[in-house]
Amino acid sequence: MRRPRRWWGRKSTPAKVETYTRWSFHFFGVIEILTIGLSAFDKVGPRLATGLSLLVVLHAAVCMLFSSRALDWTRGRRAQPLRLMWVLTVFTAVIAIGAVGIAERGPGGDGVDTAAGSVFGGALCFGAGTITLGVRNRRRVVAVVGGFALGAGVVSFPLGMPGIASAAVAGLVLVGGGFLAFTSVFSVWLLNAVYTLDEAKETRARLAVAEERLRFGRDLHDVMGRNLAVIALKSELAVQLSRRGRPEAVEQMIEVQRIAQESQREVRDVVRGYREADLEVELTGARGVLTAAGIDCDVRGETSGLPAEVQSALGWVVREATTNVLRHGDAEKVAVVVRMSEGRVVLTVENDGVADTTGTDPAAGPDGPGGTAPAGGSGLAGLRERLSAVDGTLEAGSAGKGVFRLTAEVPLPPAGSGAGTGTEAGAGAGPEAGAGPEAGTGPKAGTGPKAGTGPKAGAGPEAGAVLEVAS
C-alpha cells in the first residue's frame, strides 16, 4: 500500500484530477463490457454471445485508447487524433449495422433481439459520447450526438424495424449519447479549469515576488539616494578643506563615516521590511543636509498629531525632494511648508536655481525637478505609488522663473478612525541619518569663508529642486 500512496502523493492536484478523469473514461469502457458484452451470455447461445462480447470488448478498447489520446490533445501534448476518431466512428457504425443485421436476419428468438439491440444502442451511445472528447466546438459536439442518433434511425428502418421502433432507437441514442457527451465535455472543462487555477496560483506567487522586488528597489532608492548625495557632498568638502590644509576636513570625513554606517543600518531595515519614514525626522534631516550644502532652508508647519501612514508617505516625499535638490540643480533657497487644508495635509517643497523649462512639463519628464534628472529615474514614480496607497496625489513642475515646486496632498482619515500618530511610526524609522549631516556641519566656521561653501557647486550643481507636497 505504501507504493501506491507514494505514487499518488507525489502528484500535484491537477495531475490527480487528470488521473481521475482518465480512469473515469476507462471505467466507461469497463461498464460497456459488463453491461452489454457479458449480459449477452444470458440471452443467446455461447457461440453468438462470444462473438457479440468480442465486438463489444474491441469497441470498448478503441474507446479507451481514443479517450486517452483525446485528453492528451486537450492538454496540448499531441496532435488531434483525427485518424483514430474516424476509426472509432467507422467501427461503431459497423458494429451497429451488424447488430441490427443479427436481430433481423440471425437466429430467431426474443433473446437474440434483446442482445443485438443492446449491442446496437450501447455501441452508438458510448461511441458518440467518447468521440465528443476529440472536438472542441459546442456545435460539433451537438452535431456528433445528433448524427449518431439520426444514423441509428436511418440504419434501423431499412433493415426491417418499424418506423416507431426506429424513432425510439434514435431517441434512445440521442439521450444516452447526449448524457455521455455532456459528461465528457464537462470532465474536460473541469480538468482545464483545475490546470488554469493552478497556473494562476503560480502566476500570483511570481507576481508577489516581483512586487516585493519592486518594493525593495524603490525603498533602497529612497533610503540611499540622499545619503549617497550627502556622502559625495561632504567628501568633496573634505577634499577642498584638505587641499587648503584646514583641520575641519577630518570632521567632515568623520561625518561621512557616520552617515555610511547609518546607511548600512537603514539598508538592513529595508531588507527586513520594517523601515518607515517619519515626517518630523525627515524635515530635520532635510534642513541639516541642505544647510551643509550651503543652501538656505526654511521649514514651516506643524506635523504633530498626523496619522502614522500620512507621516510615512510625506516623509518619503521630503527625503526624495531633498535628494533631488542636491542632485539636480543649483539652488540657493529651499522652502518646505506643511499645512492643513480642508481635511487634507499639503506638503510643499520649493527651490530656486532651476534651469528654464518653458514649454516642458516637468511632472511628465524624467525623475527630477525641471526634467534635469537622468532619464530612467524612478523617484517621483515611487512617490506617486506611496501616496496613492493613502489616496494622495503628487504634482511637480515650474512655479515661476527659475523656481520648481513639488506638491503632495494626502487626505486625513475621519476622526475616531483609530489611526496612529506619526510620532509612533517614527520610532523605528531611523532616518536620523538624514538629520545627521546637520551635526557634521555644526561648526559652520568649518565651512568658514564662502570658499567653504564652495562645495555647493561640487555637491553637484545638480542640486536645486523645489518640491511641494500637499498631503
Coordinates of C-alpha atoms in Angstrom, one line a residue:
M1 CA 0.0 0.0 0.0
R2 CA 2.9 2.3 0.6
R3 CA 4.0 2.4 -3.1
P4 CA 0.5 3.5 -4.4
R5 CA 0.3 6.1 -1.7
R6 CA 3.7 7.5 -2.6
W7 CA 2.8 7.4 -6.3
W8 CA -0.4 9.3 -5.6
G9 CA 1.1 11.6 -3.1
R10 CA 3.9 12.8 -5.5
K11 CA 1.3 14.0 -7.9
S12 CA 0.2 17.6 -8.0
T13 CA -3.5 18.5 -7.6
P14 CA -4.1 19.0 -11.3
A15 CA -2.2 15.7 -12.1
K16 CA -4.5 13.9 -9.6
V17 CA -7.6 15.3 -11.3
E18 CA -6.3 14.3 -14.7
T19 CA -5.6 10.8 -13.5
Y20 CA -9.1 10.6 -12.0
T21 CA -10.6 11.8 -15.3
R22 CA -8.6 9.4 -17.4
W23 CA -9.6 6.4 -15.3
S24 CA -13.2 7.5 -15.3
F25 CA -13.3 7.3 -19.1
H26 CA -11.6 3.9 -18.9
F27 CA -14.2 2.8 -16.5
F28 CA -16.9 3.7 -19.0
G29 CA -15.3 1.0 -21.2
V30 CA -15.5 -1.4 -18.4
I31 CA -19.2 -0.6 -17.9
E32 CA -19.8 -1.1 -21.6
I33 CA -18.2 -4.6 -21.4
L34 CA -20.0 -5.6 -18.3
T35 CA -23.5 -4.3 -19.1
I36 CA -23.6 -5.1 -22.8
G37 CA -21.0 -7.7 -23.7
L38 CA -21.3 -10.2 -20.7
S39 CA -25.0 -9.8 -20.5
A40 CA -25.3 -11.4 -23.9
F41 CA -24.5 -14.8 -22.4
D42 CA -27.8 -14.8 -20.5
K43 CA -29.8 -14.2 -23.6
V44 CA -28.3 -16.1 -26.5
G45 CA -26.2 -19.2 -27.1
P46 CA -22.5 -19.3 -26.1
R47 CA -21.3 -19.0 -29.7
L48 CA -23.2 -15.9 -30.6
A49 CA -22.7 -14.4 -27.2
T50 CA -18.9 -14.8 -27.5
G51 CA -19.0 -13.1 -30.9
L52 CA -21.1 -10.2 -29.6
S53 CA -18.9 -9.9 -26.5
L54 CA -15.7 -9.8 -28.5
L55 CA -17.1 -7.0 -30.6
V56 CA -18.1 -5.0 -27.5
V57 CA -14.7 -5.6 -25.9
L58 CA -12.9 -4.4 -29.1
H59 CA -15.2 -1.3 -29.2
A60 CA -14.5 -0.5 -25.6
A61 CA -10.8 -0.9 -26.1
V62 CA -10.8 1.5 -29.0
C63 CA -12.9 4.0 -27.0
M64 CA -10.4 3.8 -24.1
L65 CA -7.5 4.4 -26.4
F66 CA -9.2 7.3 -28.1
S67 CA -10.3 8.9 -24.8
S68 CA -6.7 8.8 -23.6
R69 CA -5.3 10.4 -26.7
A70 CA -8.1 13.0 -26.9
L71 CA -7.2 14.1 -23.3
D72 CA -3.6 14.4 -24.3
W73 CA -4.8 16.6 -27.2
T74 CA -6.9 18.8 -25.0
R75 CA -3.8 19.3 -22.8
G76 CA -1.7 20.2 -25.8
R77 CA 0.6 17.2 -25.6
R78 CA -0.2 15.7 -29.0
A79 CA -2.0 16.5 -32.3
Q80 CA -5.7 16.0 -32.6
P81 CA -6.3 12.2 -33.1
L82 CA -8.4 12.6 -36.3
R83 CA -7.4 9.3 -37.8
L84 CA -8.3 7.4 -34.6
M85 CA -11.6 9.3 -34.4
W86 CA -12.6 8.1 -37.9
V87 CA -11.5 4.6 -37.0
L88 CA -13.8 4.7 -33.9
T89 CA -16.7 6.2 -35.9
V90 CA -16.5 3.6 -38.7
F91 CA -16.0 0.7 -36.2
T92 CA -19.1 1.9 -34.2
A93 CA -21.2 2.1 -37.4
V94 CA -20.1 -1.4 -38.4
I95 CA -21.0 -2.9 -35.0
A96 CA -24.4 -1.1 -35.1
I97 CA -25.2 -2.3 -38.5
G98 CA -24.0 -5.8 -37.7
A99 CA -26.2 -5.9 -34.6
V100 CA -29.3 -4.8 -36.5
G101 CA -28.5 -7.4 -39.1
I102 CA -28.2 -10.2 -36.5
A103 CA -31.5 -9.1 -35.0
E104 CA -33.3 -9.2 -38.3
R105 CA -31.5 -11.9 -40.2
G106 CA -29.9 -14.0 -37.5
P107 CA -31.4 -16.8 -35.3
G108 CA -34.9 -16.2 -34.1
G109 CA -35.9 -15.6 -30.5
D110 CA -36.5 -12.7 -28.2
G111 CA -33.2 -13.2 -26.5
V112 CA -31.3 -12.6 -29.8
D113 CA -33.3 -9.4 -30.5
T114 CA -32.6 -8.1 -27.0
A115 CA -28.9 -8.9 -27.1
A116 CA -28.5 -7.4 -30.6
G117 CA -30.5 -4.3 -29.6
S118 CA -28.3 -3.8 -26.5
V119 CA -25.1 -4.0 -28.6
F120 CA -26.6 -1.7 -31.2
G121 CA -27.7 1.0 -28.8
G122 CA -24.7 0.6 -26.4
A123 CA -22.1 0.9 -29.2
L124 CA -23.8 4.1 -30.6
C125 CA -24.2 5.7 -27.2
F126 CA -20.6 5.0 -25.9
G127 CA -19.2 5.8 -29.3
A128 CA -20.9 9.2 -29.6
G129 CA -20.0 10.1 -26.0
T130 CA -16.3 9.2 -26.5
I131 CA -15.9 10.9 -29.9
T132 CA -17.1 14.3 -28.4
L133 CA -13.8 14.3 -26.5
G134 CA -12.0 14.8 -29.8
V135 CA -13.8 18.0 -30.7
R136 CA -13.9 21.5 -29.1
N137 CA -16.7 23.4 -30.7
R138 CA -20.1 23.0 -28.9
R139 CA -21.8 22.9 -32.3
R140 CA -19.7 20.0 -33.3
V141 CA -20.5 18.1 -30.1
V142 CA -24.2 18.5 -30.9
A143 CA -23.6 17.5 -34.5
V144 CA -21.8 14.3 -33.4
V145 CA -24.6 13.3 -31.0
G146 CA -27.3 14.2 -33.4
G147 CA -25.6 12.5 -36.3
F148 CA -25.3 9.2 -34.3
A149 CA -28.9 9.4 -33.3
L150 CA -30.1 10.1 -36.8
G151 CA -27.8 7.4 -38.2
A152 CA -29.4 4.9 -35.7
G153 CA -32.9 5.7 -37.0
V154 CA -31.8 5.7 -40.7
V155 CA -29.9 2.4 -40.4
S156 CA -32.5 0.5 -38.4
F157 CA -35.5 1.4 -40.5
P158 CA -34.4 0.0 -43.9
L159 CA -33.4 -3.3 -42.1
G160 CA -37.0 -4.0 -41.3
M161 CA -37.6 -2.3 -38.0
P162 CA -41.0 -0.4 -37.8
G163 CA -40.9 3.4 -38.0
I164 CA -42.0 3.9 -34.4
A165 CA -39.3 1.5 -33.2
S166 CA -36.6 3.3 -35.4
A167 CA -37.7 6.6 -33.9
A168 CA -37.5 5.2 -30.4
V169 CA -34.0 3.8 -31.1
A170 CA -32.9 7.2 -32.4
G171 CA -34.3 8.9 -29.3
L172 CA -32.6 6.4 -27.0
V173 CA -29.2 7.0 -28.7
L174 CA -29.8 10.8 -28.6
V175 CA -30.5 10.7 -24.8
G176 CA -27.8 8.2 -24.0
G177 CA -25.1 9.6 -26.2
G178 CA -26.0 13.1 -25.1
F179 CA -25.6 12.2 -21.5
L180 CA -22.2 10.7 -22.1
A181 CA -21.2 13.6 -24.3
F182 CA -22.2 16.1 -21.6
T183 CA -20.2 14.1 -19.1
S184 CA -17.1 14.1 -21.4
V185 CA -17.3 17.8 -22.2
F186 CA -17.9 18.7 -18.5
S187 CA -14.9 16.5 -17.4
V188 CA -12.6 18.2 -19.9
W189 CA -13.8 21.6 -18.8
L190 CA -13.2 20.8 -15.2
L191 CA -9.7 19.4 -15.9
N192 CA -8.8 22.5 -17.9
A193 CA -10.2 24.7 -15.1
V194 CA -8.1 23.0 -12.5
Y195 CA -4.9 23.4 -14.6
T196 CA -5.8 27.1 -15.2
L197 CA -6.3 27.7 -11.5
D198 CA -3.0 26.0 -10.7
E199 CA -1.3 28.2 -13.3
A200 CA -3.0 31.3 -11.8
K201 CA -1.7 30.3 -8.4
E202 CA 1.8 30.1 -9.7
T203 CA 1.4 33.4 -11.5
R204 CA 0.2 35.0 -8.4
A205 CA 3.2 33.7 -6.5
R206 CA 5.6 35.1 -9.2
L207 CA 3.8 38.5 -9.1
A208 CA 4.1 38.6 -5.4
V209 CA 7.9 38.0 -5.7
A210 CA 8.1 40.7 -8.4
E211 CA 6.1 43.1 -6.4
E212 CA 8.4 42.6 -3.4
R213 CA 11.5 43.1 -5.6
L214 CA 10.0 46.4 -6.8
R215 CA 9.2 47.5 -3.3
F216 CA 12.7 46.7 -2.2
G217 CA 14.2 48.5 -5.1
R218 CA 12.0 51.6 -4.5
D219 CA 12.8 51.6 -0.8
L220 CA 16.5 51.2 -1.4
H221 CA 16.5 54.1 -3.9
D222 CA 14.6 56.3 -1.4
V223 CA 16.9 55.3 1.5
M224 CA 20.3 55.5 -0.2
G225 CA 19.7 58.3 -2.7
R226 CA 20.0 61.2 -0.3
N227 CA 22.6 59.6 2.0
L228 CA 24.9 59.0 -1.0
A229 CA 24.4 62.5 -2.2
V230 CA 25.4 63.8 1.3
I231 CA 28.4 61.5 1.4
A232 CA 29.5 62.8 -2.0
L233 CA 29.0 66.4 -0.9
K234 CA 30.9 66.0 2.4
S235 CA 33.7 64.0 0.7
E236 CA 34.2 66.8 -1.8
L237 CA 34.1 69.4 1.0
A238 CA 36.7 67.4 2.9
V239 CA 38.9 67.2 -0.2
Q240 CA 38.8 71.0 -0.7
L241 CA 39.4 71.7 3.0
S242 CA 42.3 69.2 3.0
R243 CA 43.9 70.9 0.0
R244 CA 43.8 74.1 1.9
G245 CA 45.3 72.5 5.0
R246 CA 42.1 73.0 7.0
P247 CA 41.7 70.7 10.1
E248 CA 37.9 70.7 9.5
A249 CA 38.5 68.1 6.8
V250 CA 38.8 65.5 9.5
E251 CA 35.5 66.4 11.0
Q252 CA 33.8 66.1 7.6
M253 CA 35.3 62.6 7.0
I254 CA 34.2 61.5 10.4
E255 CA 30.7 62.6 9.5
V256 CA 31.0 60.7 6.2
Q257 CA 31.9 57.6 8.1
R258 CA 28.9 58.1 10.4
I259 CA 26.5 58.5 7.6
A260 CA 27.9 55.4 5.8
Q261 CA 27.4 53.4 8.9
E262 CA 23.9 54.8 9.3
S263 CA 23.2 53.9 5.7
Q264 CA 24.2 50.3 6.4
R265 CA 21.7 50.1 9.2
E266 CA 18.9 51.6 7.1
V267 CA 19.6 49.1 4.3
R268 CA 19.3 46.3 6.8
D269 CA 16.0 47.8 7.9
V270 CA 14.8 47.9 4.3
V271 CA 15.7 44.3 3.8
R272 CA 13.7 43.3 6.9
G273 CA 10.8 45.4 5.6
Y274 CA 10.4 47.4 8.8
R275 CA 11.6 50.8 7.8
E276 CA 9.1 53.7 7.8
A277 CA 9.8 57.4 7.3
D278 CA 8.9 59.9 10.0
L279 CA 7.9 63.4 8.7
E280 CA 9.4 65.4 11.6
V281 CA 12.7 63.5 11.5
E282 CA 12.9 63.9 7.7
L283 CA 12.2 67.6 7.9
T284 CA 15.0 68.0 10.5
G285 CA 17.3 65.9 8.3
A286 CA 16.5 67.9 5.2
R287 CA 17.3 71.2 6.9
G288 CA 20.6 69.8 8.1
V289 CA 21.6 68.3 4.7
L290 CA 20.7 71.4 2.7
T291 CA 22.4 73.7 5.2
A292 CA 25.5 71.6 4.9
A293 CA 25.4 72.2 1.1
G294 CA 25.2 75.9 1.7
I295 CA 21.6 76.1 0.8
D296 CA 19.2 78.3 2.9
C297 CA 16.4 76.0 4.0
D298 CA 13.2 77.3 5.6
V299 CA 10.9 74.7 7.2
R300 CA 7.5 75.7 8.4
G301 CA 4.4 73.9 9.6
E302 CA 3.1 71.6 12.3
T303 CA 3.4 67.8 12.0
S304 CA 2.4 66.6 15.4
G305 CA -0.8 64.5 15.6
L306 CA -0.7 63.4 11.9
P307 CA -1.6 59.7 11.4
A308 CA 1.4 57.3 11.0
E309 CA 0.6 56.4 7.4
V310 CA 0.4 60.1 6.4
Q311 CA 3.6 60.9 8.1
S312 CA 5.4 58.0 6.5
A313 CA 4.2 58.9 3.0
L314 CA 5.1 62.6 3.4
G315 CA 8.4 61.7 5.0
W316 CA 9.4 59.9 1.8
V317 CA 8.4 62.9 -0.2
V318 CA 10.7 65.2 1.8
R319 CA 13.5 62.7 1.5
E320 CA 13.2 62.4 -2.3
A321 CA 12.7 66.2 -2.6
T322 CA 15.9 66.8 -0.7
T323 CA 17.8 64.3 -2.8
N324 CA 16.6 65.9 -6.0
V325 CA 17.6 69.4 -4.7
L326 CA 21.1 68.1 -4.0
R327 CA 21.5 66.2 -7.3
H328 CA 19.6 68.1 -10.0
G329 CA 20.0 71.9 -9.6
D330 CA 21.9 74.9 -8.2
A331 CA 19.6 76.1 -5.6
E332 CA 20.3 78.8 -3.0
K333 CA 17.0 78.7 -1.2
V334 CA 14.6 75.9 -0.4
A335 CA 11.2 76.4 1.4
V336 CA 9.4 73.4 2.9
V337 CA 5.8 74.1 4.2
V338 CA 3.4 71.7 5.8
R339 CA -0.2 72.9 6.2
M340 CA -3.7 71.7 6.8
S341 CA -6.4 72.5 4.3
E342 CA -10.0 71.2 4.4
G343 CA -9.2 67.8 5.8
R344 CA -6.0 67.4 3.8
V345 CA -2.4 67.7 4.6
V346 CA -0.4 69.7 2.0
L347 CA 3.4 69.5 1.8
T348 CA 5.2 71.9 -0.4
V349 CA 8.9 71.9 -1.3
E350 CA 10.1 74.8 -3.4
N351 CA 13.5 75.8 -4.6
D352 CA 15.2 78.3 -6.9
G353 CA 18.1 77.8 -9.2
V354 CA 16.3 75.6 -11.7
A355 CA 17.0 75.9 -15.4
D356 CA 14.3 77.5 -17.6
T357 CA 11.8 74.8 -18.5
T358 CA 9.5 76.8 -20.7
G359 CA 7.4 74.6 -22.9
T360 CA 8.1 71.5 -21.0
D361 CA 6.1 69.5 -18.5
P362 CA 8.5 68.7 -15.7
A363 CA 6.0 66.4 -14.0
A364 CA 5.9 64.3 -17.0
G365 CA 9.6 64.4 -17.6
P366 CA 12.4 62.3 -16.1
D367 CA 12.7 61.9 -12.4
G368 CA 13.9 65.2 -11.2
P369 CA 13.0 68.8 -11.0
G370 CA 12.5 70.5 -14.3
G371 CA 13.3 67.3 -16.1
T372 CA 17.0 67.6 -15.4
A373 CA 17.4 64.2 -13.9
P374 CA 18.9 61.4 -15.9
A375 CA 16.4 59.5 -18.0
G376 CA 15.0 56.4 -16.4
G377 CA 14.7 57.8 -12.8
S378 CA 12.1 56.3 -10.6
G379 CA 11.9 58.7 -7.6
L380 CA 8.7 60.6 -8.5
A381 CA 7.1 57.4 -9.8
G382 CA 7.9 55.7 -6.5
L383 CA 6.5 58.7 -4.6
R384 CA 3.2 58.6 -6.5
E385 CA 2.9 54.9 -5.7
R386 CA 3.4 55.6 -2.0
L387 CA 0.9 58.5 -2.0
S388 CA -1.7 56.5 -3.9
A389 CA -1.6 54.0 -1.1
V390 CA -3.1 56.7 1.2
D391 CA -5.3 58.3 -1.6
G392 CA -2.7 61.1 -2.0
T393 CA -1.6 63.0 -5.1
L394 CA 1.7 64.4 -6.3
E395 CA 2.3 67.3 -8.6
A396 CA 5.7 68.6 -9.8
G397 CA 6.5 71.5 -12.1
S398 CA 7.7 75.0 -12.6
A399 CA 6.3 77.7 -10.3
G400 CA 7.8 80.7 -12.0
K401 CA 11.1 81.9 -13.4
G402 CA 13.8 79.6 -12.1
V403 CA 11.6 78.1 -9.4
F404 CA 10.5 74.5 -9.1
R405 CA 7.7 73.2 -6.9
L406 CA 6.6 69.8 -5.8
T407 CA 3.3 69.5 -4.1
A408 CA 1.8 66.4 -2.3
E409 CA -1.7 66.2 -0.9
V410 CA -2.9 63.4 1.4
P411 CA -6.4 63.3 2.9
L412 CA -6.7 62.9 6.6
P413 CA -8.7 59.9 7.8
P414 CA -12.0 60.6 9.6
A415 CA -11.9 61.5 13.2
G416 CA -12.0 58.4 15.5
S417 CA -10.8 56.0 12.9
G418 CA -8.1 54.9 15.3
A419 CA -5.1 55.9 13.1
G420 CA -1.9 56.2 15.0
T421 CA 0.1 59.4 15.1
G422 CA 3.2 60.0 13.2
T423 CA 5.4 60.1 16.2
E424 CA 4.6 56.4 16.9
A425 CA 5.5 55.5 13.3
G426 CA 8.7 57.4 13.5
A427 CA 10.1 55.4 16.4
G428 CA 12.0 52.8 14.3
A429 CA 12.3 54.9 11.2
G430 CA 15.9 55.7 11.8
P431 CA 16.1 58.5 9.2
E432 CA 18.3 60.2 11.8
A433 CA 20.8 59.5 9.1
G434 CA 19.2 62.3 7.2
A435 CA 19.4 64.6 10.2
G436 CA 22.9 63.6 10.9
P437 CA 24.6 65.9 8.4
E438 CA 23.4 68.8 10.5
A439 CA 25.7 67.8 13.3
G440 CA 28.6 67.4 10.8
T441 CA 28.1 70.9 9.5
G442 CA 27.7 72.2 13.0
P443 CA 30.9 74.2 13.0
K444 CA 29.8 76.5 10.3
A445 CA 33.2 78.1 11.0
G446 CA 34.5 74.9 9.4
T447 CA 33.0 75.9 6.1
G448 CA 34.3 79.3 7.1
P449 CA 34.6 81.7 4.3
K450 CA 32.5 81.4 1.3
A451 CA 35.2 79.2 -0.1
G452 CA 34.0 76.7 2.4
T453 CA 30.5 76.8 0.9
G454 CA 32.0 76.4 -2.5
P455 CA 31.3 72.7 -2.5
K456 CA 27.8 73.6 -3.1
A457 CA 28.9 73.6 -6.7
G458 CA 31.0 70.5 -6.1
A459 CA 28.0 68.9 -4.4
G460 CA 26.7 68.7 -7.7
P461 CA 25.4 71.7 -9.3
E462 CA 22.8 69.1 -9.9
A463 CA 21.2 70.3 -6.7
G464 CA 18.2 72.5 -6.9
A465 CA 14.6 71.4 -7.0
V466 CA 11.6 72.7 -5.2
L467 CA 9.2 70.1 -4.0
E468 CA 5.7 71.0 -2.8
V469 CA 3.9 68.1 -1.3
A470 CA 0.3 68.5 -0.4
S471 CA -0.8 65.5 1.6

